[in-house]
mmCIF file of C-alpha atoms in Angstrom:
data_model
loop_
_atom_site.group_PDB
_atom_site.id
_atom_site.type_symbol
_atom_site.label_atom_id
_atom_site.label_comp_id
_atom_site.label_asym_id
_atom_site.label_seq_id
_atom_site.Cartn_x
_atom_site.Cartn_y
_atom_site.Cartn_z
ATOM 1 C CA UNK A 345 -12.549 14.190 4.761
ATOM 2 C CA UNK A 346 -9.742 11.364 3.389
ATOM 3 C CA UNK A 347 -8.228 9.581 5.423
ATOM 4 C CA UNK A 348 -4.018 9.595 5.643
ATOM 5 C CA UNK A 349 -1.925 6.482 4.762
ATOM 6 C CA UNK A 350 0.432 5.663 7.405
ATOM 7 C CA UNK A 351 4.113 5.140 6.630
ATOM 8 C CA UNK A 352 6.221 3.211 8.759
ATOM 9 C CA UNK A 353 9.883 4.309 9.465
ATOM 10 C CA UNK A 354 12.327 1.999 11.165
ATOM 11 C CA UNK A 355 15.616 3.110 11.948
ATOM 12 C CA UNK A 356 17.620 2.885 15.421
ATOM 13 C CA UNK A 357 19.411 6.493 15.011
ATOM 14 C CA UNK A 358 17.076 9.703 16.207
ATOM 15 C CA UNK A 359 18.826 11.643 13.225
ATOM 16 C CA UNK A 360 18.059 9.635 10.484
ATOM 17 C CA UNK A 361 14.075 9.298 11.695
ATOM 18 C CA UNK A 362 14.383 12.966 11.837
ATOM 19 C CA UNK A 363 15.637 13.357 8.146
ATOM 20 C CA UNK A 364 13.047 10.793 6.769
ATOM 21 C CA UNK A 365 10.317 12.878 8.641
ATOM 22 C CA UNK A 366 11.475 15.778 6.426
ATOM 23 C CA UNK A 367 11.839 14.338 3.350
ATOM 24 C CA UNK A 368 8.525 12.749 3.672
ATOM 25 C CA UNK A 369 6.352 15.398 5.089
ATOM 26 C CA UNK A 370 5.769 16.916 1.728
ATOM 27 C CA UNK A 371 3.233 13.940 1.205
ATOM 28 C CA UNK A 372 1.040 14.806 3.822
ATOM 29 C CA UNK A 373 0.517 11.511 5.172
ATOM 30 C CA UNK A 374 0.694 10.056 9.190
ATOM 31 C CA UNK A 375 4.545 9.136 9.500
ATOM 32 C CA UNK A 376 5.259 6.792 12.330
ATOM 33 C CA UNK A 377 8.244 6.061 13.767
ATOM 34 C CA UNK A 378 9.563 2.486 14.982
ATOM 35 C CA UNK A 379 13.396 2.723 16.758
ATOM 36 C CA UNK A 380 13.766 -1.236 16.395
ATOM 37 C CA UNK A 381 12.630 -4.042 14.602
ATOM 38 C CA UNK A 382 10.580 -5.254 17.672
ATOM 39 C CA UNK A 383 9.278 -1.813 17.944
ATOM 40 C CA UNK A 384 8.145 -1.924 14.079
ATOM 41 C CA UNK A 385 6.595 -5.586 14.567
ATOM 42 C CA UNK A 386 4.343 -4.162 17.559
ATOM 43 C CA UNK A 387 3.406 -1.003 15.612
ATOM 44 C CA UNK A 388 2.012 -3.664 12.779
ATOM 45 C CA UNK A 389 0.005 -5.516 15.076
ATOM 46 C CA UNK A 390 -2.219 -2.506 15.285
ATOM 47 C CA UNK A 391 -1.917 -0.483 11.892
ATOM 48 C CA UNK A 392 -2.005 -0.462 8.424
ATOM 49 C CA UNK A 393 0.812 0.840 6.562
ATOM 50 C CA UNK A 394 1.215 2.038 3.140
ATOM 51 C CA UNK A 395 4.836 1.264 3.234
ATOM 52 C CA UNK A 396 7.722 0.637 5.424
ATOM 53 C CA UNK A 397 11.146 2.290 5.284
ATOM 54 C CA UNK A 398 13.757 0.174 6.764
ATOM 55 C CA UNK A 399 16.834 0.478 7.963
ATOM 56 C CA UNK A 400 19.276 -2.601 7.212
ATOM 57 C CA UNK A 401 21.849 -2.343 10.129
ATOM 58 C CA UNK A 402 20.257 -1.929 13.651
ATOM 59 C CA UNK A 403 21.442 -3.529 16.997
ATOM 60 C CA UNK A 404 19.523 -6.873 17.753
ATOM 61 C CA UNK A 405 17.091 -7.671 15.174
ATOM 62 C CA UNK A 406 18.346 -6.036 11.987
ATOM 63 C CA UNK A 407 16.527 -5.279 9.146
ATOM 64 C CA UNK A 408 16.754 -8.402 7.225
ATOM 65 C CA UNK A 409 15.353 -10.394 10.315
ATOM 66 C CA UNK A 410 12.578 -7.681 10.632
ATOM 67 C CA UNK A 411 11.621 -8.009 6.998
ATOM 68 C CA UNK A 412 11.254 -11.850 7.034
ATOM 69 C CA UNK A 413 9.095 -11.417 10.288
ATOM 70 C CA UNK A 414 6.531 -9.096 8.711
ATOM 71 C CA UNK A 415 6.593 -11.443 5.647
ATOM 72 C CA UNK A 416 5.650 -14.369 7.725
ATOM 73 C CA UNK A 417 2.923 -12.622 9.074
ATOM 74 C CA UNK A 418 -0.570 -12.898 6.933
ATOM 75 C CA UNK A 419 -1.588 -9.539 7.808
ATOM 76 C CA UNK A 420 1.483 -7.774 7.050
ATOM 77 C CA UNK A 421 3.211 -9.968 4.271
ATOM 78 C CA UNK A 422 1.665 -7.504 1.169
ATOM 79 C CA UNK A 423 3.111 -4.381 2.775
ATOM 80 C CA UNK A 424 6.009 -3.029 0.346
ATOM 81 C CA UNK A 425 9.314 -2.753 2.415
ATOM 82 C CA UNK A 426 12.076 -0.058 0.861
ATOM 83 C CA UNK A 427 15.458 -0.933 2.482
ATOM 84 C CA UNK A 428 17.975 1.834 3.454
ATOM 85 C CA UNK A 429 21.268 1.170 4.140
ATOM 86 C CA UNK A 430 24.445 2.910 4.547
ATOM 87 C CA UNK A 431 26.828 0.341 3.549
ATOM 88 C CA UNK A 432 27.190 -1.715 0.183
ATOM 89 C CA UNK A 433 28.777 -5.099 0.150
ATOM 90 C CA UNK A 434 28.137 -5.721 -3.365
ATOM 91 C CA UNK A 435 25.459 -7.652 -5.294
ATOM 92 C CA UNK A 436 25.347 -10.239 -2.580
ATOM 93 C CA UNK A 437 24.224 -7.806 -0.207
ATOM 94 C CA UNK A 438 21.515 -6.200 -2.494
ATOM 95 C CA UNK A 439 20.170 -9.842 -3.340
ATOM 96 C CA UNK A 440 20.110 -10.595 0.183
ATOM 97 C CA UNK A 441 17.659 -7.789 0.678
ATOM 98 C CA UNK A 442 15.554 -8.460 -2.011
ATOM 99 C CA UNK A 443 15.122 -12.322 -1.364
ATOM 100 C CA UNK A 444 13.939 -10.828 2.021
ATOM 101 C CA UNK A 445 11.096 -9.162 0.871
ATOM 102 C CA UNK A 446 12.244 -5.639 -0.197
ATOM 103 C CA UNK A 447 10.909 -4.013 -3.172
ATOM 104 C CA UNK A 448 13.890 -1.743 -3.327
ATOM 105 C CA UNK A 449 16.916 -1.324 -2.107
ATOM 106 C CA UNK A 450 18.553 2.538 -1.794
ATOM 107 C CA UNK A 451 22.110 2.988 -0.409
ATOM 108 C CA UNK A 452 22.803 6.217 1.532
ATOM 109 C CA UNK A 453 23.061 9.011 0.928
ATOM 110 C CA UNK A 454 20.257 8.691 -1.387
ATOM 111 C CA UNK A 455 18.497 11.428 -3.642
ATOM 112 C CA UNK A 456 15.682 13.039 -1.288
ATOM 113 C CA UNK A 457 13.146 13.759 -4.348
ATOM 114 C CA UNK A 458 14.003 9.903 -5.616
ATOM 115 C CA UNK A 459 12.816 8.565 -2.264
ATOM 116 C CA UNK A 460 9.747 10.666 -1.863
ATOM 117 C CA UNK A 461 8.800 9.764 -5.553
ATOM 118 C CA UNK A 462 8.992 6.190 -4.736
ATOM 119 C CA UNK A 463 7.068 6.166 -1.265
ATOM 120 C CA UNK A 464 4.452 8.282 -3.037
ATOM 121 C CA UNK A 465 3.897 5.366 -5.721
ATOM 122 C CA UNK A 466 3.332 2.897 -2.962
ATOM 123 C CA UNK A 467 1.189 5.459 -1.204
ATOM 124 C CA UNK A 468 -1.099 6.074 -4.136
ATOM 125 C CA UNK A 469 -1.508 2.449 -4.777
ATOM 126 C CA UNK A 470 -2.440 1.437 -1.128
ATOM 127 C CA UNK A 471 -5.187 4.646 -1.270
ATOM 128 C CA UNK A 472 -6.554 2.999 -4.485
ATOM 129 C CA UNK A 473 -6.664 -0.487 -3.036
ATOM 130 C CA UNK A 474 -8.436 1.012 0.294
ATOM 131 C CA UNK A 475 -11.445 2.313 -2.320
ATOM 132 C CA UNK A 476 -11.643 -0.926 -3.838
ATOM 133 C CA UNK A 477 -12.045 -2.194 -0.590
ATOM 134 C CA UNK A 478 -14.515 0.234 0.207
ATOM 135 C CA UNK A 479 -16.654 -0.217 -2.828
ATOM 136 C CA UNK A 480 -16.447 -4.073 -2.595
ATOM 137 C CA UNK A 481 -17.631 -3.985 1.145
ATOM 138 C CA UNK A 482 -20.522 -1.433 0.290
ATOM 139 C CA UNK A 483 -21.996 -3.585 -2.684
ATOM 140 C CA UNK A 484 -21.756 -6.547 -0.324
ATOM 141 C CA UNK A 485 -23.591 -4.561 2.329
ATOM 142 C CA UNK A 486 -26.377 -3.654 -0.237
ATOM 143 C CA UNK A 487 -26.837 -7.029 -1.613
ATOM 144 C CA UNK A 488 -27.004 -8.990 1.797
ATOM 145 C CA UNK A 489 -30.097 -5.962 2.350
ATOM 146 C CA UNK A 490 -28.192 -5.342 5.929
ATOM 147 C CA UNK A 491 -28.763 -1.443 5.707
ATOM 148 C CA UNK A 492 -31.400 0.389 7.440
ATOM 149 C CA UNK A 493 -30.576 3.577 5.975
ATOM 150 C CA UNK A 494 -31.316 6.217 3.102
ATOM 151 C CA UNK A 495 -29.278 3.707 0.676
ATOM 152 C CA UNK A 496 -31.239 0.599 1.511
ATOM 153 C CA UNK A 497 -34.800 2.375 0.529
ATOM 154 C CA UNK A 498 -33.081 3.179 -2.842
ATOM 155 C CA UNK A 499 -34.346 1.202 -5.923
ATOM 156 C CA UNK A 500 -31.692 -1.674 -7.052
ATOM 157 C CA UNK A 501 -31.126 0.133 -10.024
ATOM 158 C CA UNK A 502 -30.477 3.432 -8.547
ATOM 159 C CA UNK A 503 -28.206 1.600 -6.156
ATOM 160 C CA UNK A 504 -26.480 0.127 -8.954
ATOM 161 C CA UNK A 505 -25.821 2.883 -10.976
ATOM 162 C CA UNK A 506 -24.583 4.864 -7.503
ATOM 163 C CA UNK A 507 -22.116 1.889 -7.248
ATOM 164 C CA UNK A 508 -20.825 1.847 -10.738
ATOM 165 C CA UNK A 509 -20.516 5.858 -10.545
ATOM 166 C CA UNK A 510 -18.128 4.907 -7.420
ATOM 167 C CA UNK A 511 -16.100 2.461 -9.380
ATOM 168 C CA UNK A 512 -15.647 4.730 -12.486
ATOM 169 C CA UNK A 513 -14.068 7.130 -10.253
ATOM 170 C CA UNK A 514 -11.448 4.804 -8.586
ATOM 171 C CA UNK A 515 -11.167 3.077 -12.512
ATOM 172 C CA UNK A 516 -10.072 6.457 -13.639
ATOM 173 C CA UNK A 517 -7.555 7.392 -10.855
ATOM 174 C CA UNK A 518 -5.954 3.353 -11.377
ATOM 175 C CA UNK A 519 -5.912 4.361 -15.048
ATOM 176 C CA UNK A 520 -3.960 7.802 -14.471
ATOM 177 C CA UNK A 521 -1.350 6.055 -12.176
ATOM 178 C CA UNK A 522 -1.120 3.052 -14.700
ATOM 179 C CA UNK A 523 -0.243 5.584 -17.363
ATOM 180 C CA UNK A 524 2.400 7.636 -15.072
ATOM 181 C CA UNK A 525 4.056 4.432 -14.087
ATOM 182 C CA UNK A 526 4.260 3.527 -18.100
ATOM 183 C CA UNK A 527 5.776 7.687 -18.621
ATOM 184 C CA UNK A 528 8.721 6.826 -15.898
ATOM 185 C CA UNK A 529 10.991 4.536 -15.423
ATOM 186 C CA UNK A 530 8.837 2.958 -12.408
ATOM 187 C CA UNK A 531 9.864 -0.130 -10.120
ATOM 188 C CA UNK A 532 9.064 -3.187 -11.462
ATOM 189 C CA UNK A 533 7.342 -3.662 -8.212
ATOM 190 C CA UNK A 534 5.113 -0.781 -8.375
ATOM 191 C CA UNK A 535 4.370 -1.564 -11.655
ATOM 192 C CA UNK A 536 2.854 -5.304 -10.702
ATOM 193 C CA UNK A 537 1.166 -3.941 -7.695
ATOM 194 C CA UNK A 538 -0.861 -1.330 -10.038
ATOM 195 C CA UNK A 539 -1.714 -4.272 -12.445
ATOM 196 C CA UNK A 540 -2.673 -6.369 -9.113
ATOM 197 C CA UNK A 541 -4.929 -3.479 -8.402
ATOM 198 C CA UNK A 542 -6.366 -3.155 -12.073
ATOM 199 C CA UNK A 543 -7.267 -6.844 -12.044
ATOM 200 C CA UNK A 544 -9.124 -6.321 -8.942
ATOM 201 C CA UNK A 545 -11.565 -3.459 -10.431
ATOM 202 C CA UNK A 546 -12.009 -5.600 -13.466
ATOM 203 C CA UNK A 547 -13.549 -7.999 -11.357
ATOM 204 C CA UNK A 548 -15.481 -5.568 -9.222
ATOM 205 C CA UNK A 549 -16.517 -4.150 -12.444
ATOM 206 C CA UNK A 550 -17.920 -7.781 -14.167
ATOM 207 C CA UNK A 551 -19.671 -8.114 -10.917
ATOM 208 C CA UNK A 552 -21.733 -5.155 -11.120
ATOM 209 C CA UNK A 553 -22.259 -5.738 -14.568
ATOM 210 C CA UNK A 554 -23.626 -9.092 -13.780
ATOM 211 C CA UNK A 555 -26.113 -7.496 -11.733
ATOM 212 C CA UNK A 556 -27.653 -5.361 -14.546
ATOM 213 C CA UNK A 557 -31.236 -6.541 -15.238
ATOM 214 C CA UNK A 558 -31.264 -8.779 -18.012
ATOM 215 C CA UNK A 559 -27.765 -9.852 -17.640
ATOM 216 C CA UNK A 560 -28.257 -13.401 -15.417
ATOM 217 C CA UNK A 561 -29.389 -14.650 -12.283
ATOM 218 C CA UNK A 562 -28.438 -11.509 -10.537
ATOM 219 C CA UNK A 563 -25.764 -12.771 -8.450
ATOM 220 C CA UNK A 564 -22.220 -12.484 -8.761
ATOM 221 C CA UNK A 565 -18.699 -13.172 -6.952
ATOM 222 C CA UNK A 566 -17.130 -10.496 -5.619
ATOM 223 C CA UNK A 567 -13.327 -9.834 -5.361
ATOM 224 C CA UNK A 568 -12.059 -10.145 -1.997
#
């Protein structure tokens, strides 16, 4: 069963959280509520999230301060943040949002379809990265000989072929996503994240190729 991605919704107004849930429910992912910046930071201590939708105006710790804390933590600094705001004070206010680490800055009222489309891109990128990490971990496991199950008993050539096939499936999905981003007016941050994913896939493919018989010593550095 495919594990669902988690999306963190941060807003101090329950009606806004309810509206976001209604808009994003069609993505069929796990939606997690936080009614304050402090509550959002607590959620980020234990769970991994594909993207964060963060309201700017909140009592106490506002969206900018919350984002600053998120970006200072090594565990959470790479999670995409989409700022949502009901006010627009011009370019300076928008610049502050991007300076705080946001990948996008959307003023309310916003188009539900546009918001859902933006979030879906980051969810898909997150899922691809998860698959890539799983393949890299599996490859390390097999190379270190820590397994005792059926896979451990397979011939090396068979293991490499299986890993190569699994990686090919992820490569195909990543290529399709990149084409989709090329065809649409995608956010620069989404395009950059997709390019980063492709570089990781290329590194893993090279590591696998280096393990093929007759290509060298049989060891290769794996992407982290």
